[in-house]
Coordinates of C-alpha atoms and ligand atoms in Angstrom, one line a residue:
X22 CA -1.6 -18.5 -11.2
X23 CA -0.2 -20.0 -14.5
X24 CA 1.0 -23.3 -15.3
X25 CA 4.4 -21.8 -16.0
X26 CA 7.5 -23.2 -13.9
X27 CA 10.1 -21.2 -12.5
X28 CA 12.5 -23.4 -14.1
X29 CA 11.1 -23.1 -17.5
X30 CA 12.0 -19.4 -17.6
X31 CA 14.9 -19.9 -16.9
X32 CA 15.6 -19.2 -13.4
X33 CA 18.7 -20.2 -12.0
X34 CA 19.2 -23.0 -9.4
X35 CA 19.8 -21.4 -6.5
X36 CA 16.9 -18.9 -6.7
X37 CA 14.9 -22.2 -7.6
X38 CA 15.7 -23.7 -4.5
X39 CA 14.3 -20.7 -2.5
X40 CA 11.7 -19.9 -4.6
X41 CA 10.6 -23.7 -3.8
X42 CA 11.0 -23.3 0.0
X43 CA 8.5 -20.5 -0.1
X44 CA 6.2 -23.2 -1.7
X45 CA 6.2 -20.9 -5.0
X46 CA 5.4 -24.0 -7.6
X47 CA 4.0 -21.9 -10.1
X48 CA 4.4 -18.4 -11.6
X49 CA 1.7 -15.4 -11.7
X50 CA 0.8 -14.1 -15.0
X51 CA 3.1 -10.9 -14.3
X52 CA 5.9 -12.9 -13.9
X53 CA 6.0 -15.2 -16.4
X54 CA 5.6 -12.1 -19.1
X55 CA 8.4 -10.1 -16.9
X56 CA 11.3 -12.6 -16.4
X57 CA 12.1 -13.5 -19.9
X58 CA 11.8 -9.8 -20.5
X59 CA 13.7 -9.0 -17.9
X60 CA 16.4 -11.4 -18.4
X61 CA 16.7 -10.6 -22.1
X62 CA 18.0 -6.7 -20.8
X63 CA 14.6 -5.0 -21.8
X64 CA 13.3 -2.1 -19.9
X65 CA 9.7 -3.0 -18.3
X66 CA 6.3 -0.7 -17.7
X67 CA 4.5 -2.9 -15.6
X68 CA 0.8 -1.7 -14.8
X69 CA 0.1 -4.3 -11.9
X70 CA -0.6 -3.8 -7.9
X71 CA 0.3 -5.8 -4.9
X72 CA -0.8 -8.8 -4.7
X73 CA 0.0 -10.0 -8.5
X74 CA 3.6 -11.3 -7.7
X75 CA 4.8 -8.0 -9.0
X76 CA 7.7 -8.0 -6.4
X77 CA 9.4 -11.7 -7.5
X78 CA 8.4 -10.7 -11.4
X79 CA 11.3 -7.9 -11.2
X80 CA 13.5 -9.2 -7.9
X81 CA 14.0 -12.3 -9.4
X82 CA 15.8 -11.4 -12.9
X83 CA 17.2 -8.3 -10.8
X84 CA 19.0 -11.2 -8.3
X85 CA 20.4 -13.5 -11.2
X86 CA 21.7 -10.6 -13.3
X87 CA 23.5 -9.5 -9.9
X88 CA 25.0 -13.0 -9.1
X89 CA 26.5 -13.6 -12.6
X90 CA 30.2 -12.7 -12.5
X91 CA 29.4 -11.0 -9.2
X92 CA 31.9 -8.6 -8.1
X93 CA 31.4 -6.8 -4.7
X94 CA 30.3 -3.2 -5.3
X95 CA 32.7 0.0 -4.1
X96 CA 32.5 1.6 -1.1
X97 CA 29.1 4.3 -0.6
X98 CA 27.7 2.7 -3.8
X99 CA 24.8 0.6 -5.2
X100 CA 24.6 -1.4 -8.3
X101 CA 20.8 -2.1 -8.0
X102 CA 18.3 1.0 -7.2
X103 CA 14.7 0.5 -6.0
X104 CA 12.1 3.3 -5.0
X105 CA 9.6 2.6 -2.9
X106 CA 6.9 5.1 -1.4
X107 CA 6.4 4.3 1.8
X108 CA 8.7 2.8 4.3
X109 CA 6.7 -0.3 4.9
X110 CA 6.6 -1.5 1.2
X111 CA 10.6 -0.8 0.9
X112 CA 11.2 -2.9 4.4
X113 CA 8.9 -5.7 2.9
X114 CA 10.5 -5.5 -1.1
X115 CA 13.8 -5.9 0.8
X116 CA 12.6 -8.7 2.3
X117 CA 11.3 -10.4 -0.4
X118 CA 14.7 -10.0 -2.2
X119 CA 16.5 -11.4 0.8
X120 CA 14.2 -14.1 0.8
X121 CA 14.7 -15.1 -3.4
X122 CA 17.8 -14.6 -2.7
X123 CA 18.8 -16.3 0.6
X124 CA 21.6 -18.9 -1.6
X125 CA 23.2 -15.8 -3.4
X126 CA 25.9 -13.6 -1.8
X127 CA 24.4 -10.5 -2.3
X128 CA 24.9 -7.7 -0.3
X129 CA 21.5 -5.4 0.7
X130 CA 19.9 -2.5 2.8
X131 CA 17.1 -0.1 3.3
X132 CA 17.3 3.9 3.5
X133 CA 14.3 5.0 4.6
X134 CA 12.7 8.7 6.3
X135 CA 11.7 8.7 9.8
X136 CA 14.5 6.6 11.4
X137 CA 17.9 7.4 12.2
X138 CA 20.5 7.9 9.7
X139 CA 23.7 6.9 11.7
X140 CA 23.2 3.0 11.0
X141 CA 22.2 3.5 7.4
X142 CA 25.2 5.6 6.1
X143 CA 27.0 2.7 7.9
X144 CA 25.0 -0.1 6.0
X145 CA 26.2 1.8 2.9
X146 CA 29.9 2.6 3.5
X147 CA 31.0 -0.9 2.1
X148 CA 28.4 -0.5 -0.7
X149 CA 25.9 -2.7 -1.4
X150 CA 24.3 -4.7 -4.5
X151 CA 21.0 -3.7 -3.9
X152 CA 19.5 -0.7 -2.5
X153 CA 16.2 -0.3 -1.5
X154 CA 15.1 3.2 -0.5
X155 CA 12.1 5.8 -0.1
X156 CA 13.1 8.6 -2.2
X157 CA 13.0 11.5 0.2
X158 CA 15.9 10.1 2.9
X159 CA 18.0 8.5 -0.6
X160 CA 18.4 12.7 -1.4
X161 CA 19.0 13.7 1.6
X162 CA 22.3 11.1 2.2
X163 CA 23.2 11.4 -1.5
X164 CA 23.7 15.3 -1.2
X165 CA 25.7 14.5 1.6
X166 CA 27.9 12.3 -0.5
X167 CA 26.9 8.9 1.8
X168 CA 25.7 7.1 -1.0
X169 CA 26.9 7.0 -4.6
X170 CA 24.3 6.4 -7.7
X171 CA 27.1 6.4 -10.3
X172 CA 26.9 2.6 -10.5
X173 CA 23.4 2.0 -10.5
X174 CA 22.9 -0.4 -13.9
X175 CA 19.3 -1.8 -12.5
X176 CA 16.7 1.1 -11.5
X177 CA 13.4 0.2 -10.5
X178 CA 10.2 2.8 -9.3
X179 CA 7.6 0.4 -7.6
X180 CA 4.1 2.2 -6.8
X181 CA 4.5 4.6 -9.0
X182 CA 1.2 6.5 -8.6
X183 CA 1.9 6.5 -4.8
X184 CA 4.7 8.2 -5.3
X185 CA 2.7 10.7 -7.4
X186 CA -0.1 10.8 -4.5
X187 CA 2.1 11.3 -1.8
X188 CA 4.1 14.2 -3.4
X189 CA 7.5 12.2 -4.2
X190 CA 7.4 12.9 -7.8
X191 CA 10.2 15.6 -8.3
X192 CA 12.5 13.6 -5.9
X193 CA 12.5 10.6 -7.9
X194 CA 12.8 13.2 -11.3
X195 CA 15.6 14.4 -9.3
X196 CA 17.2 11.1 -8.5
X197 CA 17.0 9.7 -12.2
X198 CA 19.2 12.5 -13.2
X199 CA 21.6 11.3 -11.3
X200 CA 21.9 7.9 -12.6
X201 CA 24.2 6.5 -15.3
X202 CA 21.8 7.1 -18.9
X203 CA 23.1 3.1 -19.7
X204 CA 20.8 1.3 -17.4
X205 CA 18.0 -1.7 -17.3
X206 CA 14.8 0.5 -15.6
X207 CA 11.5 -0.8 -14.8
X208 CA 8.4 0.9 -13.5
X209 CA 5.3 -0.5 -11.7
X210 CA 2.3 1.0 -11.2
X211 CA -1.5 0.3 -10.6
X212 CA -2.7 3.8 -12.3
X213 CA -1.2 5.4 -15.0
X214 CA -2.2 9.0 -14.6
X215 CA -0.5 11.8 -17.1
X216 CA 2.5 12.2 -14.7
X217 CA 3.6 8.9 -14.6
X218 CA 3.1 8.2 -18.3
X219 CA 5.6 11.3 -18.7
X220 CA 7.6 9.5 -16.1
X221 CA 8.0 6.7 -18.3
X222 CA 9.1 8.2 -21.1
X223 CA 12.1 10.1 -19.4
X224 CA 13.0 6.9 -17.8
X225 CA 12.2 3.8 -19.5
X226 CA 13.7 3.0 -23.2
X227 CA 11.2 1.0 -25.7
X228 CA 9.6 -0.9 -22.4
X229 CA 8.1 -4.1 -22.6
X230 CA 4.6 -2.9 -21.3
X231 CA 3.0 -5.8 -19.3
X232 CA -0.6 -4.9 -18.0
X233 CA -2.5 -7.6 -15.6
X234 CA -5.8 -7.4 -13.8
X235 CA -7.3 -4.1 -13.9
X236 CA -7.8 -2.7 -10.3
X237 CA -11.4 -3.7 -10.1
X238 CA -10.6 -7.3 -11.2
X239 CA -9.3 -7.9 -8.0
X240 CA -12.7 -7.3 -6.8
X241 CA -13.9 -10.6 -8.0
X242 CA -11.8 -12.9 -5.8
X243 CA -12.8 -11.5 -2.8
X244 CA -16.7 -12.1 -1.0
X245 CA -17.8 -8.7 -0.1
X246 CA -20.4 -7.8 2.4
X247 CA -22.1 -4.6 3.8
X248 CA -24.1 -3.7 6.9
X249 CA -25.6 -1.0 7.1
X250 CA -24.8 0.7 10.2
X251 CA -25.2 3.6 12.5
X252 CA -22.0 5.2 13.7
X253 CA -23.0 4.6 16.9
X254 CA -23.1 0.7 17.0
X255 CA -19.8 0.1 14.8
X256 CA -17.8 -0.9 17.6
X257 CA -20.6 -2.8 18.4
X258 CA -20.9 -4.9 15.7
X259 CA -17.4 -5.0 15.4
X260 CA -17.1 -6.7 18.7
X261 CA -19.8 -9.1 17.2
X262 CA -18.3 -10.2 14.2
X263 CA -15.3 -10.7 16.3
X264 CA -17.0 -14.0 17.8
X265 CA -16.4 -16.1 15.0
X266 CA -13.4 -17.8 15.5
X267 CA -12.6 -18.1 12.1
X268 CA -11.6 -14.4 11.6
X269 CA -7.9 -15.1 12.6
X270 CA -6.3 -12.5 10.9
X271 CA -8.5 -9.0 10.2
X272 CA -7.6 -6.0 8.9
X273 CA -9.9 -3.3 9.9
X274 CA -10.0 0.4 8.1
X275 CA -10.9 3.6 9.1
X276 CA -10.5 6.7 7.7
X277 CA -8.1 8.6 10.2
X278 CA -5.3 8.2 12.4
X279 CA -7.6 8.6 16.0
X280 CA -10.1 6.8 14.4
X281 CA -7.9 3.6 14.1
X282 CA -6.1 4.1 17.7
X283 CA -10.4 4.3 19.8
X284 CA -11.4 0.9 17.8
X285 CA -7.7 -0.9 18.4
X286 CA -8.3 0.4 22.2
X287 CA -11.9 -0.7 22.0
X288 CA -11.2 -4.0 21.0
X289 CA -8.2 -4.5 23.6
X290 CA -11.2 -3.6 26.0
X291 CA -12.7 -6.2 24.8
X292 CA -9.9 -8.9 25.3
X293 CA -9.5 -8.7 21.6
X294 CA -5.4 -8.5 21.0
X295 CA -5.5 -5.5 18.1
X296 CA -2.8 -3.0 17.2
X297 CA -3.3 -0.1 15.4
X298 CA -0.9 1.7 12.7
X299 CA -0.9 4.9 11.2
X300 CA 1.2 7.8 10.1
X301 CA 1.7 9.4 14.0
X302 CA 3.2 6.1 15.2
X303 CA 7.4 6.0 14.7
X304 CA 8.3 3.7 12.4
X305 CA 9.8 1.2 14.8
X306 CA 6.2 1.3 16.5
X307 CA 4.5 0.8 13.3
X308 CA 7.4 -2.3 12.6
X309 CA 6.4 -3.9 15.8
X310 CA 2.6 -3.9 15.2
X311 CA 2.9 -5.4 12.0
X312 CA 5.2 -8.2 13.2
X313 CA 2.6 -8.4 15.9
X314 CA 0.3 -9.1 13.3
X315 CA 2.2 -11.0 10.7
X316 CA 3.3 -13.3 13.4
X317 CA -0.5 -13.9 14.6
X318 CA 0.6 -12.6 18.2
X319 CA -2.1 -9.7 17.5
X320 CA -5.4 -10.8 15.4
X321 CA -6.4 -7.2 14.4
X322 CA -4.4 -4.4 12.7
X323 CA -6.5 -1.5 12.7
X324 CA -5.2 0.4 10.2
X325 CA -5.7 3.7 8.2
X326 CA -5.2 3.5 4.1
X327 CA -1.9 4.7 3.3
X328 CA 0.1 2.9 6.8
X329 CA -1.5 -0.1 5.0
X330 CA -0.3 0.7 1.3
X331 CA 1.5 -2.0 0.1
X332 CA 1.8 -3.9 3.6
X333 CA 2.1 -7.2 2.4
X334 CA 0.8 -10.0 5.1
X335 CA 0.1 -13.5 4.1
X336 CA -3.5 -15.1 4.5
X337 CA -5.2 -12.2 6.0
X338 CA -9.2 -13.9 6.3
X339 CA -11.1 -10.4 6.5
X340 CA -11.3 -7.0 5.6
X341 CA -13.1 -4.7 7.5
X342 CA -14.3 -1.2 6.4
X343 CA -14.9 0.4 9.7
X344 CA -15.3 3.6 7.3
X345 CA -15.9 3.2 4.2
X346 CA -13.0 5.5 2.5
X347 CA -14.1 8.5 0.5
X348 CA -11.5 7.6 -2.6
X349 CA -13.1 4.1 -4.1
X350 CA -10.1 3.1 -5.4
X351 CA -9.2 3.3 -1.6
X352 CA -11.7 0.4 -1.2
X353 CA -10.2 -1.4 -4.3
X354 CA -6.6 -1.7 -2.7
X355 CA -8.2 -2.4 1.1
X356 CA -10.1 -5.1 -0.5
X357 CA -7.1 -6.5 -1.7
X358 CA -5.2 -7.1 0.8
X359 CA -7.5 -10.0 1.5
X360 CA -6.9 -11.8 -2.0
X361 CA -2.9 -12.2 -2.3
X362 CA -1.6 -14.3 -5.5
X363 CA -4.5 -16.7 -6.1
X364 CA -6.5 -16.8 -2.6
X365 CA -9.7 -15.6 -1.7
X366 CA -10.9 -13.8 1.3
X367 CA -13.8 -11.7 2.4
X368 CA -14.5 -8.3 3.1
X369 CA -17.3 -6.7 5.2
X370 CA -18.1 -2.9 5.0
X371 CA -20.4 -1.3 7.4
X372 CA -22.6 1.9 6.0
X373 CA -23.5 4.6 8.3
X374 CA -26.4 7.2 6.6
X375 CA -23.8 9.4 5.7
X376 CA -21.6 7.1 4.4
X377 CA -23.8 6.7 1.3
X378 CA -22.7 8.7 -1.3
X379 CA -18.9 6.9 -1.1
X380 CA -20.8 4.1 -1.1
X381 CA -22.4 5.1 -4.7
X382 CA -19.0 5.8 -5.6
X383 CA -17.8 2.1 -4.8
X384 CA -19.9 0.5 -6.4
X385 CA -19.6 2.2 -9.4
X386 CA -15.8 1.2 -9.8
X387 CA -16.5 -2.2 -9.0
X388 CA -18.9 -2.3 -11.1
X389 CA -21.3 -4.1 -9.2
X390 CA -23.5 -4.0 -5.9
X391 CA -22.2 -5.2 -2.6
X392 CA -24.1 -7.5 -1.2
X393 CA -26.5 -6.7 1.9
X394 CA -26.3 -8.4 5.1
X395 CA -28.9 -7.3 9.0
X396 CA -27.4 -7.7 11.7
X397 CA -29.2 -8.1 14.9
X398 CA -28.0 -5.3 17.0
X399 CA -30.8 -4.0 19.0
X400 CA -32.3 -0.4 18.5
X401 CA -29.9 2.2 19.2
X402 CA -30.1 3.8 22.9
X403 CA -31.0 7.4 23.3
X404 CA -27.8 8.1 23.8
X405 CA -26.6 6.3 20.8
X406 CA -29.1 8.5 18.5
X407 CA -28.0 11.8 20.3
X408 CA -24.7 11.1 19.3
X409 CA -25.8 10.4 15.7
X410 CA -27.4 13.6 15.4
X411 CA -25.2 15.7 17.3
X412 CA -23.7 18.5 14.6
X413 CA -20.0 17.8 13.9
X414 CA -18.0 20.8 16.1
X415 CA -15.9 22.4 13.5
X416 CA -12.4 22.3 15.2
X417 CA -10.9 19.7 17.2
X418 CA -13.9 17.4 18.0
X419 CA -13.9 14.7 15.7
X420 CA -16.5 12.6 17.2
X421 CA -17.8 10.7 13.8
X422 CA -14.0 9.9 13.4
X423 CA -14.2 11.3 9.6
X424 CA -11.1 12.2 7.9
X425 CA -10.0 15.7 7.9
X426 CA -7.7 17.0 5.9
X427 CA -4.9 18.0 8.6
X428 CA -3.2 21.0 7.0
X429 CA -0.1 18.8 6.3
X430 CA 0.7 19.4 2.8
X431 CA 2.0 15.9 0.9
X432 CA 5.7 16.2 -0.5
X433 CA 7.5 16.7 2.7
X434 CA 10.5 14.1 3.0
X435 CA 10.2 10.7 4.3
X436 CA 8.4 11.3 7.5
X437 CA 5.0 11.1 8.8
X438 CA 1.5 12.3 8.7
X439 CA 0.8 11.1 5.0
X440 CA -2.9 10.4 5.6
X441 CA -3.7 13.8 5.3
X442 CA -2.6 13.4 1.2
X443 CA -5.4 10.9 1.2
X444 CA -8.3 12.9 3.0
X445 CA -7.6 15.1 -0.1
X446 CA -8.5 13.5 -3.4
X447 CA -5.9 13.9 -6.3
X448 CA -7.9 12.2 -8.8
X449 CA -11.1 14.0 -8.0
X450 CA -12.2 15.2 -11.4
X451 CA -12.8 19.1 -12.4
X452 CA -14.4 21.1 -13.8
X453 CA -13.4 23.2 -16.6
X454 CA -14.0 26.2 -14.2
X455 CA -11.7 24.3 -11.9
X456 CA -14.0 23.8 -9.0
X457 CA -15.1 19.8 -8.2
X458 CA -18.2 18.5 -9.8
X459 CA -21.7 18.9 -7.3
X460 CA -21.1 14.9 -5.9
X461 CA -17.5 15.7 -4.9
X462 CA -18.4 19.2 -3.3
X463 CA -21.1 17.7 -0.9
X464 CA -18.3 15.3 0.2
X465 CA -15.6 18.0 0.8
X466 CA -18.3 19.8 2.7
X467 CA -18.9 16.8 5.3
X468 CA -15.2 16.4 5.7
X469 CA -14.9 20.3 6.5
X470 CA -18.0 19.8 8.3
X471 CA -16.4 17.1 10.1
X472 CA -12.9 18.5 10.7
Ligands
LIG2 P1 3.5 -8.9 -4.5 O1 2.5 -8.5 -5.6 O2 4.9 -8.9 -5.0 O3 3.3 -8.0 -3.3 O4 3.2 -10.4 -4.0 C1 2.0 -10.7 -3.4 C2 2.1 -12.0 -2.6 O5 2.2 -13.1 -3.5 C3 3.3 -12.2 -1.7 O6 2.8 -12.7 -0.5 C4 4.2 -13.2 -2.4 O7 4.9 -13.9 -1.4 C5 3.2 -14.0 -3.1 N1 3.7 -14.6 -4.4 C6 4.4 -14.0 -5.3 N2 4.7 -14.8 -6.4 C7 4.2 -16.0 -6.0 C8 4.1 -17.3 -6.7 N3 4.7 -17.5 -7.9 N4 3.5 -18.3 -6.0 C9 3.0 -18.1 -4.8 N5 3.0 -16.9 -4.1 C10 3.6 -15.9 -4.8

């Protein structure tokens, strides 16, 4: 947090007054570089994640350019664009708009995959000031002429390198060319791989480029932990952990969908109130758990990395790795989730044998070692070790609960089973020969070995 005031960038009244309601006294270093560049008409590249205020740094200029000399948009049409990859993170943006901008009269809706389309082509037909929308279902209902981009004079790509992981790249290519060429564009991202730099320069014009805390900064804020742990006893010492009453609000990870669903029924077991979301659940299933959660009805959310992309949930007191994930920068953004604008939180990682080598991986992009904590747990049973050393069956039988790649290929519109685009590793580094170097081949053989 800076000591910069909203009202010294010159943020109108009304957005003021809600920004103050939210208890936002002070502005994040993204946004007090962001607004006056904003407000001045610039184009931004901002390379930022959650968590740094990046949302308010471009809603808020976005909301007082709207309001002054509003005049209500046309029928089917949008004057304000934002892409979002995944549905939760456009629901949540929306939000947050709605939120900054509870005094003005501005109209505003979601389009999103995986939900009927019936109430959104409705939502659109008066037209609306500000659109937010996953790429994939935004095609779809502009090719059948249900929404109109030929008024859009704000665009804005938010997780860019999301968009890039999950395959959405040529449908927000595609939806640029459709947009007016005069326009104010901004895009944020936490990565800036080749694709996206090219991004940029198709769709941003002499950007203000705003850069805060590297990825592995975030690391700092938040006390990390390990235990090293068999398999077997995770649930265990899950259950453990649980006692302390002052883990109100937990997120725990694992690496797949099935995974996430036996430790959220575990823990239900256990009298522990958990939900679990992932990529099979519909979206109005995953909406309800993470009210469930926001609202404190349910303590846990046991989710898998990309349902929780983005998810944005207020004082959240631990992370837990279940699994530790097999991308670190996976483990970067989990962490994070714990230490929102300015607060600190704690996250625990357990270890199994195997889990080692992602563990190397970790530490090497945080740059540091993760502190090591014993647990207590007694020796494990015989039944406990047979499990442990039982081979992994090939097909079907995922008994370690380690991610396998599931055959879906990443790119398909809007819908569902987009962990399988993180069980595969984009960033993975090659070869000149093309094939992975020796460290990322022994993990690609334990996940086949695992599927
Ligand atoms: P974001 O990076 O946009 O996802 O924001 C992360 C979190 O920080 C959200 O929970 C926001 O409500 C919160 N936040 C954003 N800006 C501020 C601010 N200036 N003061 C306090 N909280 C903020």
């Amino acid at each position: 947090m800076t000591d910069v005031t909203f009202e010294s960038l010159g943020v109108a009244e009304p957005i003021l007054r809600a920004l103050a309601a939210e208890n936002y006294t002070k502005a994040t270093p993204i946004q007090t570089r962001a607004i006056p560049a904003l407000m001045a008409g610039k184009d931004l590249l901002g390379i930022a994640q959650t968590g740094t205020g990046k949302t308010a740094a471009f809603g808020i200029p976005l909301l007082q350019k709207l309001s002054i000399g509003h005049v209500p948009p046309q029928p089917k049409q949008a004057k304000a664009l934002i892409l979002a990859p995944t549905r939760e993170l456009a629901v949540q943006i929306e939000e947050s708009l709605r939120t900054y901008g509870r005094h003005l009269n501005l109209r505003m809706t979601v389009i999103l995959g995986g939900v009927n389309q019936n109430t959104q082509i409705k939502n659109m037909a008066k037209g609306v000031d500000v659109l937010v929308a996953t790429p994939g279902r935004l095609l779809d209902l502009v090719q059948q002429k249900m929404v109109r981009l030929d008024a859009v004079n704000t665009f804005i790509v938010d997780e860019a390198d999301r968009m890039l992981d999950m395959g959405f790249i040529r449908d927000v290519r595609k939806l640029v060319a459709m947009l007016p060429r005069e326009r104010q564009s901004m895009l944020f991202s936490a990565t800036m791989p080749d694709d996206i730099v090219k991004l940029t320069h198709d769709m941003l014009r002499q950007p203000e480029r705003i850069e805060v805390a590297p990825q592995s900064k975030t690391a700092d804020r938040v006390e990390q932990k390990l235990y090293y742990v068999p398999m077997p006893q995770k649930r265990q010492l899950l259950s453990e952990l649980l006692k302390d009453v002052s883990m109100n609000k937990v997120i725990v990870f694992t690496r797949t969908k099935h995974g996430a669903n036996r430790v959220a029924e575990h823990l239900s077991r256990t009298g522990v109130v958990a939900e679990a979301i992932h990529g099979n659940k519909s979206q109005n299933a995953r909406q309800r758990a993470l009210d469930m959660f926001k609202t404190g009805k349910a303590r846990v959310l046991v989710a898998t990395d990309i349902a929780a992309r983005g998810i944005d949930v207020d004082y959240i007191t631990h992370v837990i790795n279940f699994e530790l994930p097999n991308e670190p920068e996976s483990y970067v953004h989990r962490i994070g989730r714990t230490a929102r604008a300015g607060t600190d939180g704690i996250a625990i990682s357990f270890c199994d044998a195997s889990e080692r080598a992602y563990l190397r991986d970790i530490e090497r992009i945080i740059r540091m070692k993760i502190e090591v904590v014993a647990h207590d747990l007694p020796e494990l049973t015989a039944e406990q070790r047979q499990q442990q050393e039982e081979p992994r069956r090939p097909h079907g039988h995922n008994r370690g609960g380690r991610g396998k790649p599931s055959g879906h290929k990443p790119g398909g519109h809007g819908g569902g089973h987009r962990e399988a685009a993180d069980a595969h590793n984009p960033h993975a580094p090659k070869k000149r020969n093309g094939s992975r170097p020796h460290w990322h081949r022994a993990k690609d053989k334990k996940r086949e070995g695992a599927a």
